[in-house]
mmCIF file of C-alpha atoms in Angstrom:
data_model
loop_
_atom_site.group_PDB
_atom_site.id
_atom_site.type_symbol
_atom_site.label_atom_id
_atom_site.label_comp_id
_atom_site.label_asym_id
_atom_site.label_seq_id
_atom_site.Cartn_x
_atom_site.Cartn_y
_atom_site.Cartn_z
ATOM 1 C CA UNK A 124 107.478 111.431 73.082
ATOM 2 C CA UNK A 125 108.711 111.719 76.901
ATOM 3 C CA UNK A 126 109.555 108.560 79.174
ATOM 4 C CA UNK A 127 109.947 108.190 82.840
ATOM 5 C CA UNK A 128 111.927 106.324 85.247
ATOM 6 C CA UNK A 129 112.175 105.581 88.599
ATOM 7 C CA UNK A 130 114.898 103.674 89.585
ATOM 8 C CA UNK A 131 113.748 102.585 93.256
ATOM 9 C CA UNK A 132 111.026 99.514 93.015
ATOM 10 C CA UNK A 133 110.362 98.879 96.232
ATOM 11 C CA UNK A 134 111.668 100.743 99.415
ATOM 12 C CA UNK A 135 111.674 99.651 102.914
ATOM 13 C CA UNK A 136 112.152 102.140 105.746
ATOM 14 C CA UNK A 137 111.599 102.432 109.247
ATOM 15 C CA UNK A 138 110.078 105.439 110.694
ATOM 16 C CA UNK A 139 112.141 108.951 111.132
ATOM 17 C CA UNK A 140 114.365 107.801 108.201
ATOM 18 C CA UNK A 141 114.898 109.881 105.345
ATOM 19 C CA UNK A 142 113.466 108.937 101.730
ATOM 20 C CA UNK A 143 114.599 109.930 98.309
ATOM 21 C CA UNK A 144 112.744 108.385 95.408
ATOM 22 C CA UNK A 145 114.485 108.754 92.189
ATOM 23 C CA UNK A 146 112.686 109.984 88.866
ATOM 24 C CA UNK A 147 114.254 110.416 85.756
ATOM 25 C CA UNK A 148 112.812 111.686 82.192
ATOM 26 C CA UNK A 149 113.781 111.997 79.143
ATOM 27 C CA UNK A 150 112.509 114.791 76.826
ATOM 28 C CA UNK A 151 114.713 117.829 75.521
ATOM 29 C CA UNK A 152 112.105 120.340 75.520
ATOM 30 C CA UNK A 153 110.184 122.481 78.415
ATOM 31 C CA UNK A 154 108.324 119.792 80.613
ATOM 32 C CA UNK A 155 105.725 119.736 83.677
ATOM 33 C CA UNK A 156 106.437 117.574 86.150
ATOM 34 C CA UNK A 157 104.412 115.603 89.144
ATOM 35 C CA UNK A 158 104.896 113.305 91.847
ATOM 36 C CA UNK A 159 101.240 111.316 92.628
ATOM 37 C CA UNK A 160 100.886 108.950 95.478
ATOM 38 C CA UNK A 161 98.378 106.076 96.359
ATOM 39 C CA UNK A 162 97.842 105.243 99.575
ATOM 40 C CA UNK A 163 96.455 101.327 100.069
ATOM 41 C CA UNK A 164 92.833 101.276 98.896
ATOM 42 C CA UNK A 165 92.636 104.914 97.685
ATOM 43 C CA UNK A 166 92.809 106.412 94.238
ATOM 44 C CA UNK A 167 95.946 108.174 92.721
ATOM 45 C CA UNK A 168 96.379 111.674 94.256
ATOM 46 C CA UNK A 169 98.339 114.519 93.558
ATOM 47 C CA UNK A 170 101.546 115.183 95.818
ATOM 48 C CA UNK A 171 103.181 117.750 94.316
ATOM 49 C CA UNK A 172 104.012 119.355 90.923
ATOM 50 C CA UNK A 173 106.418 121.808 89.249
ATOM 51 C CA UNK A 174 105.667 124.154 86.361
ATOM 52 C CA UNK A 175 108.358 126.786 86.279
ATOM 53 C CA UNK A 176 110.388 129.108 88.854
ATOM 54 C CA UNK A 177 111.587 127.737 91.639
ATOM 55 C CA UNK A 178 112.991 124.366 91.047
ATOM 56 C CA UNK A 179 112.514 123.150 94.646
ATOM 57 C CA UNK A 180 108.818 122.415 94.897
ATOM 58 C CA UNK A 181 107.327 121.855 98.557
ATOM 59 C CA UNK A 182 103.962 119.623 98.417
ATOM 60 C CA UNK A 183 101.649 118.178 100.664
ATOM 61 C CA UNK A 184 102.774 115.920 104.112
ATOM 62 C CA UNK A 185 105.890 117.577 104.046
ATOM 63 C CA UNK A 186 107.146 116.080 100.481
ATOM 64 C CA UNK A 187 109.223 118.198 98.310
ATOM 65 C CA UNK A 188 110.811 117.428 94.986
ATOM 66 C CA UNK A 189 113.737 119.254 93.071
ATOM 67 C CA UNK A 190 113.724 119.572 89.598
ATOM 68 C CA UNK A 191 117.485 119.615 88.066
ATOM 69 C CA UNK A 192 117.116 120.290 84.494
ATOM 70 C CA UNK A 193 120.732 119.308 83.683
ATOM 71 C CA UNK A 194 120.311 116.121 84.856
ATOM 72 C CA UNK A 195 116.615 115.335 83.853
ATOM 73 C CA UNK A 196 115.425 114.670 87.469
ATOM 74 C CA UNK A 197 113.033 115.160 90.125
ATOM 75 C CA UNK A 198 113.829 113.547 92.726
ATOM 76 C CA UNK A 199 111.070 113.241 95.470
ATOM 77 C CA UNK A 200 112.468 113.613 99.210
ATOM 78 C CA UNK A 201 111.251 113.470 102.515
ATOM 79 C CA UNK A 202 113.417 114.567 105.895
ATOM 80 C CA UNK A 203 111.383 112.061 108.211
ATOM 81 C CA UNK A 204 108.744 109.684 106.986
ATOM 82 C CA UNK A 205 105.984 108.449 109.059
ATOM 83 C CA UNK A 206 104.163 104.820 108.913
ATOM 84 C CA UNK A 207 101.530 106.661 107.214
ATOM 85 C CA UNK A 208 103.478 107.417 104.131
ATOM 86 C CA UNK A 209 103.601 103.571 103.387
ATOM 87 C CA UNK A 210 102.003 103.794 99.712
ATOM 88 C CA UNK A 211 102.768 103.750 95.748
ATOM 89 C CA UNK A 212 104.845 106.748 94.305
ATOM 90 C CA UNK A 213 104.407 107.576 90.537
ATOM 91 C CA UNK A 214 106.687 110.130 89.043
ATOM 92 C CA UNK A 215 104.727 111.773 85.917
ATOM 93 C CA UNK A 216 105.854 114.119 83.092
ATOM 94 C CA UNK A 217 103.827 115.901 80.443
ATOM 95 C CA UNK A 218 105.373 118.493 77.403
ATOM 96 C CA UNK A 219 105.025 121.675 77.626
ATOM 97 C CA UNK A 220 105.452 122.040 73.987
ATOM 98 C CA UNK A 221 106.500 119.698 70.984
ATOM 99 C CA UNK A 222 105.832 116.419 73.044
ATOM 100 C CA UNK A 223 102.673 115.055 74.601
ATOM 101 C CA UNK A 224 100.793 116.963 76.979
ATOM 102 C CA UNK A 225 98.967 113.298 78.113
ATOM 103 C CA UNK A 226 100.783 112.447 81.583
ATOM 104 C CA UNK A 227 103.173 109.867 80.980
ATOM 105 C CA UNK A 228 104.161 108.004 84.509
ATOM 106 C CA UNK A 229 106.649 105.747 85.564
ATOM 107 C CA UNK A 230 106.500 102.201 87.050
ATOM 108 C CA UNK A 231 106.318 103.571 90.459
ATOM 109 C CA UNK A 232 107.893 103.068 93.591
ATOM 110 C CA UNK A 233 106.322 100.998 96.506
ATOM 111 C CA UNK A 234 107.209 102.479 99.805
ATOM 112 C CA UNK A 235 106.415 100.842 103.317
ATOM 113 C CA UNK A 236 107.401 102.533 106.228
ATOM 114 C CA UNK A 237 107.819 100.313 109.452
ATOM 115 C CA UNK A 238 106.572 101.982 112.797
ATOM 116 C CA UNK B 344 80.362 115.123 90.712
ATOM 117 C CA UNK B 345 82.756 115.677 93.533
ATOM 118 C CA UNK B 346 85.358 113.339 91.588
ATOM 119 C CA UNK B 347 85.926 110.967 89.075
ATOM 120 C CA UNK B 348 83.540 107.797 89.468
ATOM 121 C CA UNK B 349 84.192 104.808 87.832
ATOM 122 C CA UNK B 350 81.979 101.692 88.004
ATOM 123 C CA UNK B 351 81.846 98.829 88.598
ATOM 124 C CA UNK B 352 84.848 98.918 91.343
ATOM 125 C CA UNK B 353 85.518 95.248 90.670
ATOM 126 C CA UNK B 354 84.448 93.031 87.887
ATOM 127 C CA UNK B 355 84.994 89.094 87.571
ATOM 128 C CA UNK B 356 84.700 88.064 83.950
ATOM 129 C CA UNK B 357 84.788 84.548 82.216
ATOM 130 C CA UNK B 358 87.158 84.419 79.129
ATOM 131 C CA UNK B 359 85.951 85.456 75.971
ATOM 132 C CA UNK B 360 83.353 87.539 77.440
ATOM 133 C CA UNK B 361 82.935 91.477 76.841
ATOM 134 C CA UNK B 362 82.931 93.890 79.366
ATOM 135 C CA UNK B 363 82.235 97.720 79.862
ATOM 136 C CA UNK B 364 84.019 99.874 82.143
ATOM 137 C CA UNK B 365 82.274 103.270 82.962
ATOM 138 C CA UNK B 366 83.857 106.536 83.891
ATOM 139 C CA UNK B 367 81.846 109.814 84.911
ATOM 140 C CA UNK B 368 84.587 112.768 85.238
ATOM 141 C CA UNK B 369 84.267 115.558 87.053
ATOM 142 C CA UNK B 370 81.740 118.121 86.141
ATOM 143 C CA UNK B 371 83.441 120.459 83.281
ATOM 144 C CA UNK B 372 86.287 118.355 82.841
ATOM 145 C CA UNK B 373 87.234 118.207 78.757
ATOM 146 C CA UNK B 374 89.828 116.152 78.981
ATOM 147 C CA UNK B 375 89.367 112.376 79.695
ATOM 148 C CA UNK B 376 92.264 109.502 80.144
ATOM 149 C CA UNK B 377 92.297 106.072 80.412
ATOM 150 C CA UNK B 378 94.992 104.132 81.805
ATOM 151 C CA UNK B 379 95.644 100.031 82.753
ATOM 152 C CA UNK B 380 97.490 99.248 86.017
ATOM 153 C CA UNK B 381 99.033 96.241 86.224
ATOM 154 C CA UNK B 382 101.107 94.605 88.923
ATOM 155 C CA UNK B 383 104.416 96.243 88.807
ATOM 156 C CA UNK B 384 103.755 97.561 85.244
ATOM 157 C CA UNK B 385 103.063 101.310 86.590
ATOM 158 C CA UNK B 386 100.425 102.782 84.651
ATOM 159 C CA UNK B 387 99.985 102.134 80.890
ATOM 160 C CA UNK B 388 98.350 104.909 78.761
ATOM 161 C CA UNK B 389 95.531 103.368 76.617
ATOM 162 C CA UNK B 390 93.549 106.720 74.899
ATOM 163 C CA UNK B 391 92.486 110.360 76.048
ATOM 164 C CA UNK B 392 89.258 112.444 74.861
ATOM 165 C CA UNK B 393 89.417 116.001 74.353
ATOM 166 C CA UNK B 394 85.831 116.539 74.379
ATOM 167 C CA UNK B 395 84.293 113.437 72.475
ATOM 168 C CA UNK B 396 86.732 113.241 70.263
ATOM 169 C CA UNK B 397 89.998 110.659 70.789
ATOM 170 C CA UNK B 398 92.631 111.816 68.485
ATOM 171 C CA UNK B 399 94.984 109.536 70.080
ATOM 172 C CA UNK B 400 94.283 105.586 69.905
ATOM 173 C CA UNK B 401 97.685 104.253 69.451
ATOM 174 C CA UNK B 402 97.767 103.356 73.107
ATOM 175 C CA UNK B 403 94.943 100.930 72.889
ATOM 176 C CA UNK B 404 96.782 97.410 73.209
ATOM 177 C CA UNK B 405 94.926 95.753 70.528
ATOM 178 C CA UNK B 406 91.507 95.863 68.275
ATOM 179 C CA UNK B 407 89.654 93.911 71.178
ATOM 180 C CA UNK B 408 89.722 97.484 73.271
ATOM 181 C CA UNK B 409 87.452 100.644 72.249
ATOM 182 C CA UNK B 410 86.505 103.560 74.066
ATOM 183 C CA UNK B 411 84.023 106.232 73.466
ATOM 184 C CA UNK B 412 82.656 109.508 75.092
ATOM 185 C CA UNK B 413 79.228 111.003 74.795
ATOM 186 C CA UNK B 414 78.020 114.556 75.388
ATOM 187 C CA UNK B 415 81.378 115.548 76.258
ATOM 188 C CA UNK B 416 80.750 113.588 79.868
ATOM 189 C CA UNK B 417 80.689 109.988 80.226
ATOM 190 C CA UNK B 418 83.236 107.652 78.778
ATOM 191 C CA UNK B 419 82.834 103.998 78.225
ATOM 192 C CA UNK B 420 85.959 101.299 78.245
ATOM 193 C CA UNK B 421 84.897 98.115 75.912
ATOM 194 C CA UNK B 422 86.862 94.954 75.918
ATOM 195 C CA UNK B 423 85.414 92.570 73.443
ATOM 196 C CA UNK B 424 86.279 88.689 73.963
ATOM 197 C CA UNK B 425 88.751 89.191 77.038
ATOM 198 C CA UNK B 426 91.656 87.556 77.910
ATOM 199 C CA UNK B 427 93.713 86.388 81.047
ATOM 200 C CA UNK B 428 96.340 89.199 80.101
ATOM 201 C CA UNK B 429 93.640 91.832 80.212
ATOM 202 C CA UNK B 430 92.967 91.347 84.104
ATOM 203 C CA UNK B 431 94.495 94.632 85.438
ATOM 204 C CA UNK B 432 93.004 97.460 87.133
ATOM 205 C CA UNK B 433 91.559 100.426 84.792
ATOM 206 C CA UNK B 434 92.096 103.996 85.865
ATOM 207 C CA UNK B 435 90.212 106.852 84.500
ATOM 208 C CA UNK B 436 91.063 110.572 85.124
ATOM 209 C CA UNK B 437 90.291 113.881 84.125
ATOM 210 C CA UNK B 438 91.435 116.915 83.570
ATOM 211 C CA UNK B 439 89.983 120.970 82.942
ATOM 212 C CA UNK B 440 91.757 120.828 79.728
ATOM 213 C CA UNK B 441 94.026 118.775 77.724
ATOM 214 C CA UNK B 442 97.001 121.281 78.675
ATOM 215 C CA UNK B 443 95.842 121.568 82.521
ATOM 216 C CA UNK B 444 98.546 120.356 84.808
ATOM 217 C CA UNK B 445 96.466 118.406 86.962
ATOM 218 C CA UNK B 446 94.758 115.045 86.635
ATOM 219 C CA UNK B 447 92.468 113.667 88.843
ATOM 220 C CA UNK B 448 91.845 109.786 89.163
ATOM 221 C CA UNK B 449 89.119 107.723 90.173
ATOM 222 C CA UNK B 450 89.477 104.893 92.423
ATOM 223 C CA UNK B 451 89.335 102.154 89.134
ATOM 224 C CA UNK B 452 87.877 99.252 88.048
ATOM 225 C CA UNK B 453 89.682 96.004 88.696
ATOM 226 C CA UNK B 454 89.070 93.576 85.953
ATOM 227 C CA UNK B 455 89.597 89.850 86.802
ATOM 228 C CA UNK B 456 89.558 87.433 83.834
ATOM 229 C CA UNK B 457 89.162 83.588 84.389
#
């Protein structure tokens, strides 16, 4: 079965700073990768996803993530964060074949952006 | 409905009591998932349904936990003889199919066992 590791549990930034949140997964086969975001008091929602093709994926609100297969990584980036980006961010993976189609989530990263 | 609906949004119960948590998925979504979110622990997978069947119950933390889904729609997660360690946010999600690539989440039920 697959697993996901998010290295940064808490990140604190000032507005306009650049963001990179790490995500590594363990699974030897083909995967689909996701980043979900949970704003305070709201439900989890999809930020971006990777299935195949261009490993650089662009999502909503200026976020992007790069799939590096050799590193089993799918790091989330944003060049300039805003106060409204304060939220919990979760990386998730599903196995396309041989593993589990059930989304497996990392522990999450809490991002606080100071105005 | 427009989204995944969960009820109640908050539940406080006494230790030893049984609780039922309800999930109403997006209409037409055949796959339904239950997760538990504890502080600092991320999302812990509990169980999923494909239609009305639950092929994999291995994620349920103990035999006090059970879930069912009827009519391929509403699902109920039941916790019997609740314990304090059951306190968490219980999240339900649905997707068009098990192999579909996006899961849509409800707002969760915050369970507090006192």
